[in-house]
Coordinates of C-alpha atoms and ligand atoms in Angstrom, one line a residue:
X1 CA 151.2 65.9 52.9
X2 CA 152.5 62.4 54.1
X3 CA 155.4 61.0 51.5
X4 CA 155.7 57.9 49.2
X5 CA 156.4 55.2 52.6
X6 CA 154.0 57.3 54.7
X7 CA 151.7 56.7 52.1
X8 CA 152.0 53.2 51.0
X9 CA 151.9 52.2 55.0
X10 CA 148.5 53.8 54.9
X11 CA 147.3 52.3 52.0
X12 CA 148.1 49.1 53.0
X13 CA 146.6 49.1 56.2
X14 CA 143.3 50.8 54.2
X15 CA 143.1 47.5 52.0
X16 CA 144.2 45.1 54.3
X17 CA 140.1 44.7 55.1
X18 CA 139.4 44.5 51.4
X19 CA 141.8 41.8 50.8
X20 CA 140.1 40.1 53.8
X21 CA 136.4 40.8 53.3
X22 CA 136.9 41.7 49.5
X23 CA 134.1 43.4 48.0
X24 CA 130.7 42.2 48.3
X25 CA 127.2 43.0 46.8
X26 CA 125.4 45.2 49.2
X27 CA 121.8 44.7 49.3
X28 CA 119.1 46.1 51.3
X29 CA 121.5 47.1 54.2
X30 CA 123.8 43.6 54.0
X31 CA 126.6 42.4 52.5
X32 CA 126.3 39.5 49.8
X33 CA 128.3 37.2 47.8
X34 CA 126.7 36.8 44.5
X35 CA 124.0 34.4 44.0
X36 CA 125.9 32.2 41.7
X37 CA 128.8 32.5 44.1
X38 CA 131.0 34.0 41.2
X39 CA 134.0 36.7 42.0
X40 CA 136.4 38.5 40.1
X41 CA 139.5 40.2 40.7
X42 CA 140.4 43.7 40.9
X43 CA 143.7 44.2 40.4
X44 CA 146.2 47.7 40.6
X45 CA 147.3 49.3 37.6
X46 CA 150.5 50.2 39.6
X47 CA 151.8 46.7 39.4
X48 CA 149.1 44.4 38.5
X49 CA 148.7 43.0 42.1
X50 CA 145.5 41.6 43.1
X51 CA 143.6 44.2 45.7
X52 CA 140.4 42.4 46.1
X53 CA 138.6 39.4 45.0
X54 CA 134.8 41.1 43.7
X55 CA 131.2 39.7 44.0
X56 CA 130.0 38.8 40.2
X57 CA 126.7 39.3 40.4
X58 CA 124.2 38.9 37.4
X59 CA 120.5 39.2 36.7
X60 CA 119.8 37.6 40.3
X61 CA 121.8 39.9 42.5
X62 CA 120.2 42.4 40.4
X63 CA 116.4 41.4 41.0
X64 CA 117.7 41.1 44.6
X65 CA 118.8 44.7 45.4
X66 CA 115.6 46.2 42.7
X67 CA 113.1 44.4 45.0
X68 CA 115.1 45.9 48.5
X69 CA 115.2 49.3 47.0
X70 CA 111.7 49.0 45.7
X71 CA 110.7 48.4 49.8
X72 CA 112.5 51.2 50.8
X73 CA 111.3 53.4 48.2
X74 CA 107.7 54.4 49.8
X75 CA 109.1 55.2 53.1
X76 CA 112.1 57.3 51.4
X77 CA 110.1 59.1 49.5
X78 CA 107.7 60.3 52.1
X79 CA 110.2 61.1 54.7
X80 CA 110.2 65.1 55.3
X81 CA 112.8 66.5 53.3
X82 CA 114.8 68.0 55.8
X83 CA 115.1 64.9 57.3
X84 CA 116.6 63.6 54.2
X85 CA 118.8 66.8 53.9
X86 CA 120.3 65.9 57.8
X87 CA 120.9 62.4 56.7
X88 CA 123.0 63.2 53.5
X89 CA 124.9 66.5 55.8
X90 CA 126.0 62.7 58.3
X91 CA 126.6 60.8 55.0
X92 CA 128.7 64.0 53.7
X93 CA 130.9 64.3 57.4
X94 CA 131.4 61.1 57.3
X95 CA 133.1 61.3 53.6
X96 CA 135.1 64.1 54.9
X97 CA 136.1 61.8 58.0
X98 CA 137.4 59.2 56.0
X99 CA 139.0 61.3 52.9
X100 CA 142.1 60.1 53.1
X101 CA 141.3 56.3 53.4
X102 CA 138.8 56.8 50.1
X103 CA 141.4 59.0 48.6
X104 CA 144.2 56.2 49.0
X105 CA 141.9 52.9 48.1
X106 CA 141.0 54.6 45.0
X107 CA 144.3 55.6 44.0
X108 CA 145.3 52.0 43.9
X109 CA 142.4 51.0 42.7
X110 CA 142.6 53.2 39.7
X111 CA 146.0 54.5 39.3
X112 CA 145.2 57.8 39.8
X113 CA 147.3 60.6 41.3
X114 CA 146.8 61.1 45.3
X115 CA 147.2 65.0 45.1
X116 CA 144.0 64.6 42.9
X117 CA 141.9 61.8 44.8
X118 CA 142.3 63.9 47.6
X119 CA 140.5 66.6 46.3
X120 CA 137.8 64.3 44.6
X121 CA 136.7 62.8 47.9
X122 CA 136.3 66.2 49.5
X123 CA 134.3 67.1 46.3
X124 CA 132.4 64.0 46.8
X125 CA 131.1 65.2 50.2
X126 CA 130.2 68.4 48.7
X127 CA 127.9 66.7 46.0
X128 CA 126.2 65.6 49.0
X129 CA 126.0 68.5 50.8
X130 CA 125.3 70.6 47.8
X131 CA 122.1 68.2 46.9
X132 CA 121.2 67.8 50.8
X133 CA 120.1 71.3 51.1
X134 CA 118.1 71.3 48.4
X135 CA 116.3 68.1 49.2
X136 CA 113.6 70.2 51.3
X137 CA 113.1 72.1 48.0
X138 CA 112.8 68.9 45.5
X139 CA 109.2 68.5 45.6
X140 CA 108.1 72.2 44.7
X141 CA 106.6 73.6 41.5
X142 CA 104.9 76.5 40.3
X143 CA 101.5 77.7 39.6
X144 CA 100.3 78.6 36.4
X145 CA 97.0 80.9 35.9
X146 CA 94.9 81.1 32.9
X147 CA 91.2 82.2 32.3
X148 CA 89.5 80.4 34.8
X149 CA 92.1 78.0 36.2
X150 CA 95.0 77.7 37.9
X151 CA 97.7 74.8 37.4
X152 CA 99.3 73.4 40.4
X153 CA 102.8 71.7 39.3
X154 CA 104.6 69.4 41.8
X155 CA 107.4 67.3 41.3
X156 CA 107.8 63.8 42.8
X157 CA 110.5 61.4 42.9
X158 CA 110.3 59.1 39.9
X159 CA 111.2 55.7 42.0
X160 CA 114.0 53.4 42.2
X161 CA 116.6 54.6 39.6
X162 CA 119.8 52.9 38.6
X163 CA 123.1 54.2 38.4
X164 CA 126.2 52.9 36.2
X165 CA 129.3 54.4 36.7
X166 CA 132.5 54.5 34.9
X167 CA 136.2 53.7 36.0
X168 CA 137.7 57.1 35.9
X169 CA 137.4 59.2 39.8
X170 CA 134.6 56.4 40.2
X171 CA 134.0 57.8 44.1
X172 CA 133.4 61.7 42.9
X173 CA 131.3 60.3 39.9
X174 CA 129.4 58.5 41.9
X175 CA 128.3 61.1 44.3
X176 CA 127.4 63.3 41.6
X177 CA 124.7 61.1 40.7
X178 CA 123.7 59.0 44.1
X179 CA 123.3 62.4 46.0
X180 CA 120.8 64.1 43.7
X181 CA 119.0 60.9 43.6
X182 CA 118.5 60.4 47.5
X183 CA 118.1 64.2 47.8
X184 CA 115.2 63.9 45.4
X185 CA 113.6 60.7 47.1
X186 CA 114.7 58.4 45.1
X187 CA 116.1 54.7 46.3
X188 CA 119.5 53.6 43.7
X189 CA 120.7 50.4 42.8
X190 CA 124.7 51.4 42.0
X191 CA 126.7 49.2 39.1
X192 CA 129.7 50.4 39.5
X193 CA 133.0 49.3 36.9
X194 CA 134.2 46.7 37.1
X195 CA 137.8 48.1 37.1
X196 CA 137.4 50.2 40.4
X197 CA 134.9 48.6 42.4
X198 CA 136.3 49.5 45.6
X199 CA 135.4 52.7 46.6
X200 CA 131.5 52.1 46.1
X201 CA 131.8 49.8 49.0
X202 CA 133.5 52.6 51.3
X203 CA 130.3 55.1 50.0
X204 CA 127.7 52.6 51.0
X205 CA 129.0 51.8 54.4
X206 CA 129.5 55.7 55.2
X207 CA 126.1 56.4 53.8
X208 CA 124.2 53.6 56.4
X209 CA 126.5 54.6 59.2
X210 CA 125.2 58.2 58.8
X211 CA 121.6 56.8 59.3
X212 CA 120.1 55.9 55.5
X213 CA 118.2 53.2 55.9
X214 CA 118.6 49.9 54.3
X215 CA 118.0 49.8 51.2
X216 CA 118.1 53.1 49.9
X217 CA 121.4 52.9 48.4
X218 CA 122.4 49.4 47.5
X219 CA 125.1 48.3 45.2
X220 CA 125.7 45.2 42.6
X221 CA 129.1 44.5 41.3
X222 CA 130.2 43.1 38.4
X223 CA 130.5 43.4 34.2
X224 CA 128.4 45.4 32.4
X225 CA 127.2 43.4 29.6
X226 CA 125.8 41.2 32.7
X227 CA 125.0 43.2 36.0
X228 CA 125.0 46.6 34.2
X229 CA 122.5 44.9 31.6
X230 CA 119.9 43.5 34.2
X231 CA 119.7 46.6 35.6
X232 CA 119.3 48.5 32.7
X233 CA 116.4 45.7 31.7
X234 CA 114.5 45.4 35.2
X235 CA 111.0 46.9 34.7
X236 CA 111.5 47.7 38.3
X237 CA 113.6 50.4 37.4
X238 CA 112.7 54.0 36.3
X239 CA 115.4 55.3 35.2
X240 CA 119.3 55.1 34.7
X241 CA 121.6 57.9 34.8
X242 CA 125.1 56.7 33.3
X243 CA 128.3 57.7 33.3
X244 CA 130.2 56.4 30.5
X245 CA 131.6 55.5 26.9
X246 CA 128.9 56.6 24.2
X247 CA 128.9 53.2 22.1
X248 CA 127.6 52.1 26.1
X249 CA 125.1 54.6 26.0
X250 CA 123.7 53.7 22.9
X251 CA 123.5 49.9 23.8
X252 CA 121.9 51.1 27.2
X253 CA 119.2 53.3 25.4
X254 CA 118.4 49.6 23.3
X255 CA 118.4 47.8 26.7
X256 CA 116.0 50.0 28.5
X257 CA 113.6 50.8 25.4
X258 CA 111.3 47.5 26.0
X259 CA 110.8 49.3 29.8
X260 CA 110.7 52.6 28.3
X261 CA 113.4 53.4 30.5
X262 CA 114.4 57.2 31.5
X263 CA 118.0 57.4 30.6
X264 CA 120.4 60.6 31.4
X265 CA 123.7 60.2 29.3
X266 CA 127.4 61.4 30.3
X267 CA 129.7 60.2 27.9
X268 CA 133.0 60.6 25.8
X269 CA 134.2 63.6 24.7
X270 CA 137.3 65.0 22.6
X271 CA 137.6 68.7 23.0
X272 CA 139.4 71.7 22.2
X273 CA 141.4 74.1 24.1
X274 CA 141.5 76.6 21.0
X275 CA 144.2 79.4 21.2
X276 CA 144.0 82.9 19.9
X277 CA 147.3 84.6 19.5
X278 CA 146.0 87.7 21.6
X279 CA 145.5 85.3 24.2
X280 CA 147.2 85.1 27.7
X281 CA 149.6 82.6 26.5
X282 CA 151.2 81.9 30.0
X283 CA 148.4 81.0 31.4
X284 CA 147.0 79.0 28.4
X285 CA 150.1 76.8 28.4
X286 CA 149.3 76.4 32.3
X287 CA 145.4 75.7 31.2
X288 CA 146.3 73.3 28.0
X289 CA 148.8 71.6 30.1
X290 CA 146.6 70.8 33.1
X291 CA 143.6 69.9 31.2
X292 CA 144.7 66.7 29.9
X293 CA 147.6 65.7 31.8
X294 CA 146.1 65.8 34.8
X295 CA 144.2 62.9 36.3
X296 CA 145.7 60.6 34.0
X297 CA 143.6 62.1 30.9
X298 CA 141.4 59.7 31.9
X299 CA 138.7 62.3 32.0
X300 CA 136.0 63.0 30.2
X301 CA 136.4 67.1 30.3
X302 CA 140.0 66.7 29.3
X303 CA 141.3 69.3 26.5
X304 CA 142.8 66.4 24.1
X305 CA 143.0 68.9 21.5
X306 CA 144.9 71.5 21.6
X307 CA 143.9 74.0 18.5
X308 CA 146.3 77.1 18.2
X309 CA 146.9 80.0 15.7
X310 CA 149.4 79.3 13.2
X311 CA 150.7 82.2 14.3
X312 CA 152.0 81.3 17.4
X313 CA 151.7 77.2 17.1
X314 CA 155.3 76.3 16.9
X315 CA 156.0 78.5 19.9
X316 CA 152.9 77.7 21.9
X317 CA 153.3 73.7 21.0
X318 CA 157.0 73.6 21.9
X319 CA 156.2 75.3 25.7
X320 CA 153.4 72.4 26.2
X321 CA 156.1 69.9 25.2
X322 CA 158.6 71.3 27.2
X323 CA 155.8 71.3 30.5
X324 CA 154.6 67.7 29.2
X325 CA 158.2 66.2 29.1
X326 CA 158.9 67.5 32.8
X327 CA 155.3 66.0 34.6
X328 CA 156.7 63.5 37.2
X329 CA 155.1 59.6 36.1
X330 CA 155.1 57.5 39.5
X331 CA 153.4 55.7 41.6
X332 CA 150.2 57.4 42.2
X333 CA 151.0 57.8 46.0
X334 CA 153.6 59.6 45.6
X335 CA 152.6 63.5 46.5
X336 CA 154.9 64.7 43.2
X337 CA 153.2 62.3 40.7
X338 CA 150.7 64.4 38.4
X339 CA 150.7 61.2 35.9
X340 CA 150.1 57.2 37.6
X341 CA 149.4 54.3 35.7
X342 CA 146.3 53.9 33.5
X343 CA 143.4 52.2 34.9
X344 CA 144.4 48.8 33.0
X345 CA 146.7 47.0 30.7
X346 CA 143.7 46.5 28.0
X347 CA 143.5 50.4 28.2
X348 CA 147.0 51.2 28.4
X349 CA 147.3 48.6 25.1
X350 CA 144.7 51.2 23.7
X351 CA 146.0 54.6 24.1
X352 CA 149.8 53.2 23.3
X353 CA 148.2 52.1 19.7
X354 CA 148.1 55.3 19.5
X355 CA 151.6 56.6 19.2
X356 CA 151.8 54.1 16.3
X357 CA 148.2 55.5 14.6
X358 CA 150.2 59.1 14.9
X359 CA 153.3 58.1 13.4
X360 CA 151.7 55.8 10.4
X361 CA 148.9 59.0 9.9
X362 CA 152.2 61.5 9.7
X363 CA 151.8 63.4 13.0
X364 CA 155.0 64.3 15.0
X365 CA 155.1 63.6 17.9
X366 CA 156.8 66.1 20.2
X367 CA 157.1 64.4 23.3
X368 CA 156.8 61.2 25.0
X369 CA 155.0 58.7 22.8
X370 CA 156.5 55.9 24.9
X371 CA 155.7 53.4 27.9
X372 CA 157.3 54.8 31.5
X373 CA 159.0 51.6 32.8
X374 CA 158.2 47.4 32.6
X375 CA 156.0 47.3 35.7
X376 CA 152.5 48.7 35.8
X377 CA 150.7 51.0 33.5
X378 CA 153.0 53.7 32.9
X379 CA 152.2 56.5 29.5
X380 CA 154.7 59.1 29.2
X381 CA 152.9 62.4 29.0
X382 CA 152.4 63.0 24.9
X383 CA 151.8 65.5 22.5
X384 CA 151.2 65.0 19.1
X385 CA 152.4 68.0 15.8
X386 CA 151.6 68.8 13.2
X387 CA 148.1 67.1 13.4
X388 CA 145.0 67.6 11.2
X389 CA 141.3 67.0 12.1
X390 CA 141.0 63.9 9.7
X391 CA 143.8 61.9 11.6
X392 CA 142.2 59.3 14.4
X393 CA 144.2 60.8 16.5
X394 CA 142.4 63.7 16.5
X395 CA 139.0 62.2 16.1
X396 CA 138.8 59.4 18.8
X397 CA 138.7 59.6 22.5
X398 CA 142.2 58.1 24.0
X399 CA 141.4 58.9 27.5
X400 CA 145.1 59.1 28.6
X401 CA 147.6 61.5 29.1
X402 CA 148.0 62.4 24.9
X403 CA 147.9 65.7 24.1
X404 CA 146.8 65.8 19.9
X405 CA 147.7 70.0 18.4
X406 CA 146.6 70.9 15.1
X407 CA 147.3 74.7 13.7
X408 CA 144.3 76.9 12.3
X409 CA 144.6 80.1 10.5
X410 CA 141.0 82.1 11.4
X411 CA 138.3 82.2 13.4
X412 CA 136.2 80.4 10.8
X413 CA 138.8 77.5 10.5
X414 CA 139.4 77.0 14.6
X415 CA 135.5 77.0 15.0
X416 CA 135.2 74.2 11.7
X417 CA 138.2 72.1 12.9
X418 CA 136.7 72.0 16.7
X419 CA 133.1 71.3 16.0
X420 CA 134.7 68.3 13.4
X421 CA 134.0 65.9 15.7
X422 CA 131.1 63.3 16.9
X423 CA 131.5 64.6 20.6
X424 CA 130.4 67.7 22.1
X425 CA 131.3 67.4 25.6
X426 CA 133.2 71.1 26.6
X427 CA 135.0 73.6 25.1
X428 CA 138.2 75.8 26.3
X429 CA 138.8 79.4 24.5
X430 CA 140.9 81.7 25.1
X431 CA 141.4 85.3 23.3
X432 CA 141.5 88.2 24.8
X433 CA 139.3 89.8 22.4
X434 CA 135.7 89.6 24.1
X435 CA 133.7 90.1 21.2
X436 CA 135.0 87.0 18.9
X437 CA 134.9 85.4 22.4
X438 CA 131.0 85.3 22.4
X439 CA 131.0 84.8 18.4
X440 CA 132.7 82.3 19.2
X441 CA 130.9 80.7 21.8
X442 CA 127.4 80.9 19.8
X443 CA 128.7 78.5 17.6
X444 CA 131.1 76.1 19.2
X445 CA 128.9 73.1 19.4
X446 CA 129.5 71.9 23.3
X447 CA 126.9 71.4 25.7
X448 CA 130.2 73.4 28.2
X449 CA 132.1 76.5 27.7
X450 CA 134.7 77.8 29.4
X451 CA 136.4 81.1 28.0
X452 CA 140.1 81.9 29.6
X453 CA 139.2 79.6 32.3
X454 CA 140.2 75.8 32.9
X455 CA 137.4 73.5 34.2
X456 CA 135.8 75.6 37.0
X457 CA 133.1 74.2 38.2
X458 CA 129.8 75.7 39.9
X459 CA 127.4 72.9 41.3
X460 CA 124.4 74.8 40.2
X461 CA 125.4 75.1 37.1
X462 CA 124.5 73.0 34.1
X463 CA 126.7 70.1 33.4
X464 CA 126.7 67.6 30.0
X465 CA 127.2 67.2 26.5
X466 CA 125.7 67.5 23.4
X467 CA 125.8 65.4 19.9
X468 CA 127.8 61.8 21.0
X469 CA 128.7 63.1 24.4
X470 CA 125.8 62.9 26.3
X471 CA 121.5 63.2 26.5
X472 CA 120.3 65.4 30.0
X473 CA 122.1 68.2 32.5
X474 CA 123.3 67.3 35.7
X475 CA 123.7 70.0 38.4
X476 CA 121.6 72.7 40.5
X477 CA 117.8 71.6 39.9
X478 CA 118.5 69.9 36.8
X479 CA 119.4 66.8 38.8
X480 CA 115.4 66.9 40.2
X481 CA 114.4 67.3 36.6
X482 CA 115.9 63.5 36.2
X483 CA 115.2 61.9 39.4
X484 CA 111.5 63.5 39.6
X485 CA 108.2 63.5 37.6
X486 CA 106.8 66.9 37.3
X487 CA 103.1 66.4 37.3
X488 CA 100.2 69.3 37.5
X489 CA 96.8 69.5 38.9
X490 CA 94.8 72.0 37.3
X491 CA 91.7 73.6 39.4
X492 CA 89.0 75.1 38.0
X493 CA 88.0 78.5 38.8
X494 CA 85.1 79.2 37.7
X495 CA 82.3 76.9 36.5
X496 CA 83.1 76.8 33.2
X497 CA 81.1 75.4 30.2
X498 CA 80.9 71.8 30.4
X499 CA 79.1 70.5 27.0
X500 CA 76.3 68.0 28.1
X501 CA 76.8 64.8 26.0
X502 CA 73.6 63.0 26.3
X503 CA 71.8 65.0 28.7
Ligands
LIG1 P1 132.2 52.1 29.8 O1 131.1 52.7 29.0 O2 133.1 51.0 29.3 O3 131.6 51.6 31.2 C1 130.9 52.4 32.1 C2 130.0 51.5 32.9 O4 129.0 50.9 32.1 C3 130.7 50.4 33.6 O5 130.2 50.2 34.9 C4 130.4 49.2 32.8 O6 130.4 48.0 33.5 C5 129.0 49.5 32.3 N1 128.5 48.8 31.1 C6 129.2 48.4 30.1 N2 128.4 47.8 29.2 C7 127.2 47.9 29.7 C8 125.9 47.4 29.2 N3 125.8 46.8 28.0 N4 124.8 47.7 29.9 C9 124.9 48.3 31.1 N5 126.1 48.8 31.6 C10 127.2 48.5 30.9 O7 133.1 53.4 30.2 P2 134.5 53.4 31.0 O8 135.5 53.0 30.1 O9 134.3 52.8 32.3 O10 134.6 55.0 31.3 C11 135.3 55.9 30.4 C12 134.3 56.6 29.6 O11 133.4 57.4 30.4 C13 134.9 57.6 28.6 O12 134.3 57.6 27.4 C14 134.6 59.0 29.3 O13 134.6 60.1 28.5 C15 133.3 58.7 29.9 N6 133.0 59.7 31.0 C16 132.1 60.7 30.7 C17 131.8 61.7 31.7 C18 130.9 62.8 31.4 O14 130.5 63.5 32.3 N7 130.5 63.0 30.1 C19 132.4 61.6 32.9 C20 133.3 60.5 33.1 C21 133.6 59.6 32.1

């Protein structure tokens, strides 16, 4: 892997064309200022430097890329789907070609550690690739026989959906939802955040280089409350999978519910990591650690709460601190750094609010609990003692690197204290003893589970929350479920009694 200089020499020659060009709208296969002419500025968490000056578009710019993917739509949808599936293999090569330069933009862009954009852009083209092959698939249903008939069901693509995306590993995210929704024949209108616009731009261009047609894919920048709002408000629209807070879901399900809009939810979350004593400890400091220090803990399947057996919770607590207290914080180009700066200085205002929350609730706090430096967005790596379920700290979503431990006696308490919360996103176990492992899993209320295991993840496999954390499944044929209507014919097979009104 190249170093810090090699790095920073590559990244400046990747944004050198945003700083010229900056970021445009991009609407039925061109690239648009906003209608009003507005922009706004993206700048890097790493030292607040301007990257890119940003389209602002609004309710315009939105009806503008609705009606171009609303004239795409017809001959998307009835293109043969492995024609569709050869397109999105191009559009996935072409991630894969330029990995690095997506990797590096959205790095700066969001602050996040190269070793781990690297690895989201590759997973990026596999959402595509995944998805791809089963576009040929998308449409079929089954058949369902009864006395006399036999149901036909067939699934079709619902029409031109919107996606909203959030500001945490905005280029994998976005795949996750854009490529089931071309697979499926869908055309997209993209909103992506407003803090890490820049890597939607690099998706778009890839995707219509590999050969989607215009219009297909089309993206408006700017704030939510504006662009993101439009979108969620044009009748033009069928349907808007989001990726974000759950206060923003909830104002999004308002939005859409005068165009009765289709809405799939991924939202916050604030999940255990709970800790049996019989456990594989080694390996559950290694899991605890990595699941919310790395990417930030800006993510929304982070373990930010770390429940442990009293028996072993001093021990167990003390190991993550010493791990926490020896991740390398740096510039996020730098191959070593596991921690970068946070995404922005409102959200780096937020999470340091709460080291002071801990101390005035009576938590300890173990390590870090400090800012890293006087330029850029720096959090030391934090864990918080000596917690208990009712402190904020242990209720709210920080979405940094803080790390919030509270001790539990039984099985009865660790399964009360981790369903205390509004979220439900995913859960971590790990016990050794298989039999509480599956008591335990019947009642942990989280729409994910994952039992000695960090965050492994299986494309076909289900993927979302329950309670505040999120409405629908992503992943495998669950993604169709969304983006299509599943609609039946039913054929009669025999002539049947038909009452004769008025004969
Ligand atoms: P956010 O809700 O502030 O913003 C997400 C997107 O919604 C942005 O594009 C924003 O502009 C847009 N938006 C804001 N207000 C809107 C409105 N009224 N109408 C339409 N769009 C609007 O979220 P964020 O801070 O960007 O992202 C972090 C959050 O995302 C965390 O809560 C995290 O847990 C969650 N998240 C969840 C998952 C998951 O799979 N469950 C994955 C990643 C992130």
């Amino acid at each position: 892997m190249s170093d810090l200089t090699e790095n920073l020499a590559k990244a400046e020659a990747a944004l050198a064309r945003f700083r010229r060009e900056g970021v445009l709208n991009h609407i039925g296969g061109t690239q648009r200022m906003a209608a009003s002419g507005a922009t706004f500025d993206t700048t890097s968490p790493v030292d607040g430097g301007v990257l890119a000056s940003v389209a602002k578009g609004g309710a315009e710019d939105v009806d503008a890329a609705v009606r171009a993917a609303t004239a795409a739509f017809a001959a998307w949808r009835d293109m043969p789907g492995k024609d569709r599936r050869a397109i999105l293999h191009k559009v996935a090569d072409g991630i894969v070609a330029r990995a690095e330069e997506i990797a590096l933009v959205e790095s700066m862009d969001t602050g996040q550690a190269i070793r781990f954009m690297s690895k989201a852009a590759i997973r990026g083209a596999e959402n595509f690739r995944f998805f791809a092959d089963k576009a040929p698939e998308a449409r079929d249903g089954q058949t369902l026989h009864a006395p006399g008939q036999i149901n036909i069901t067939s699934r079709r693509p619902i029409g031109p959906v919107g996606v909203i995306t959030p500001w945490n590993t905005p280029f994998m995210l976005s795949t996750w939802k854009i490529a089931p929704a071309l697979a499926a024949g869908c055309t997209v209108v993209q909103k992506p955040a407003e803090f890490s616009p820049m890597t939607a731009k690099l998706l778009v261009e890839i995707a219509e280089e590999a050969g989607l047609p215009p219009g297909v894919l089309n993206v408006v920048n700017g704030m939510g409350e504006d662009a993101g709002k439009a979108l969620t408000e044009h009748p033009g629209i069928k349907a808007i999978a989001f990726v974000g807070e759950s206060r923003t879901g909830s104002m999004i399900m308002r939005q859409g519910s005068e165009t009765l809009k289709r809405v799939h939810f991924e939202l916050g979350g604030k999940n255990p990591v709970i800790v049996f004593d019989d456990a594989d400890l080694v390996r559950a400091v290694d899991a605890a650690v990595f699941m919310i220090y790395s990417l930030n803990g800006e993510r929304c399947t982070s373990s930010s709460r770390l429940l442990v057996q009293d028996t072993i919770y001093d021990d167990f607590c003390a190991k993550v601190a010493e791990r926490a207290a020896r991740i390398k914080v740096g510039h996020p180009l730098d191959p070593e750094t596991v921690v970068g700066p946070l995404i922005h200085p409102v959200h780096e205002k937020k999470v340091l609010g709460y080291f002071d929350t801990a101390r005035a609730e009576g938590a300890e706090i173990a390590t870090g609990g400090v800012k890293v430096g006087d330029v850029g967005c720096y959090v030391a790596p934090t864990l918080f003692t000596k917690a208990t379920s009712d402190m904020a700290v242990a209720r709210e979503e920080i979405f940094g690197p803080v790390l919030t431990a509270i001790p539990f006696a039984d099985e009865a308490e660790a399964i009360r204290i981790a369903n205390d919360t509004e979220y439900g996103l995913t859960a971590y176990l790990w016990t050794n003893d298989l039999t509480r492992a599956l008591r335990m899993t019947e009642r942990l209320e989280a729409g994910m589970m994952w039992v000695n295991s960090e965050n492994l993840r299986h494309l076909p496999a289900p993927f979302g929350g329950v309670k505040a954390s999120g409405i629908g499944r992503d992943g495998g044929d669950w993604s169709f479920d969304f983006y299509m209507e599943t609609v039946n014919v039913c054929l009669a097979a025999t002539a049947h009694k038909i009452p004769r009104l008025g004969a």
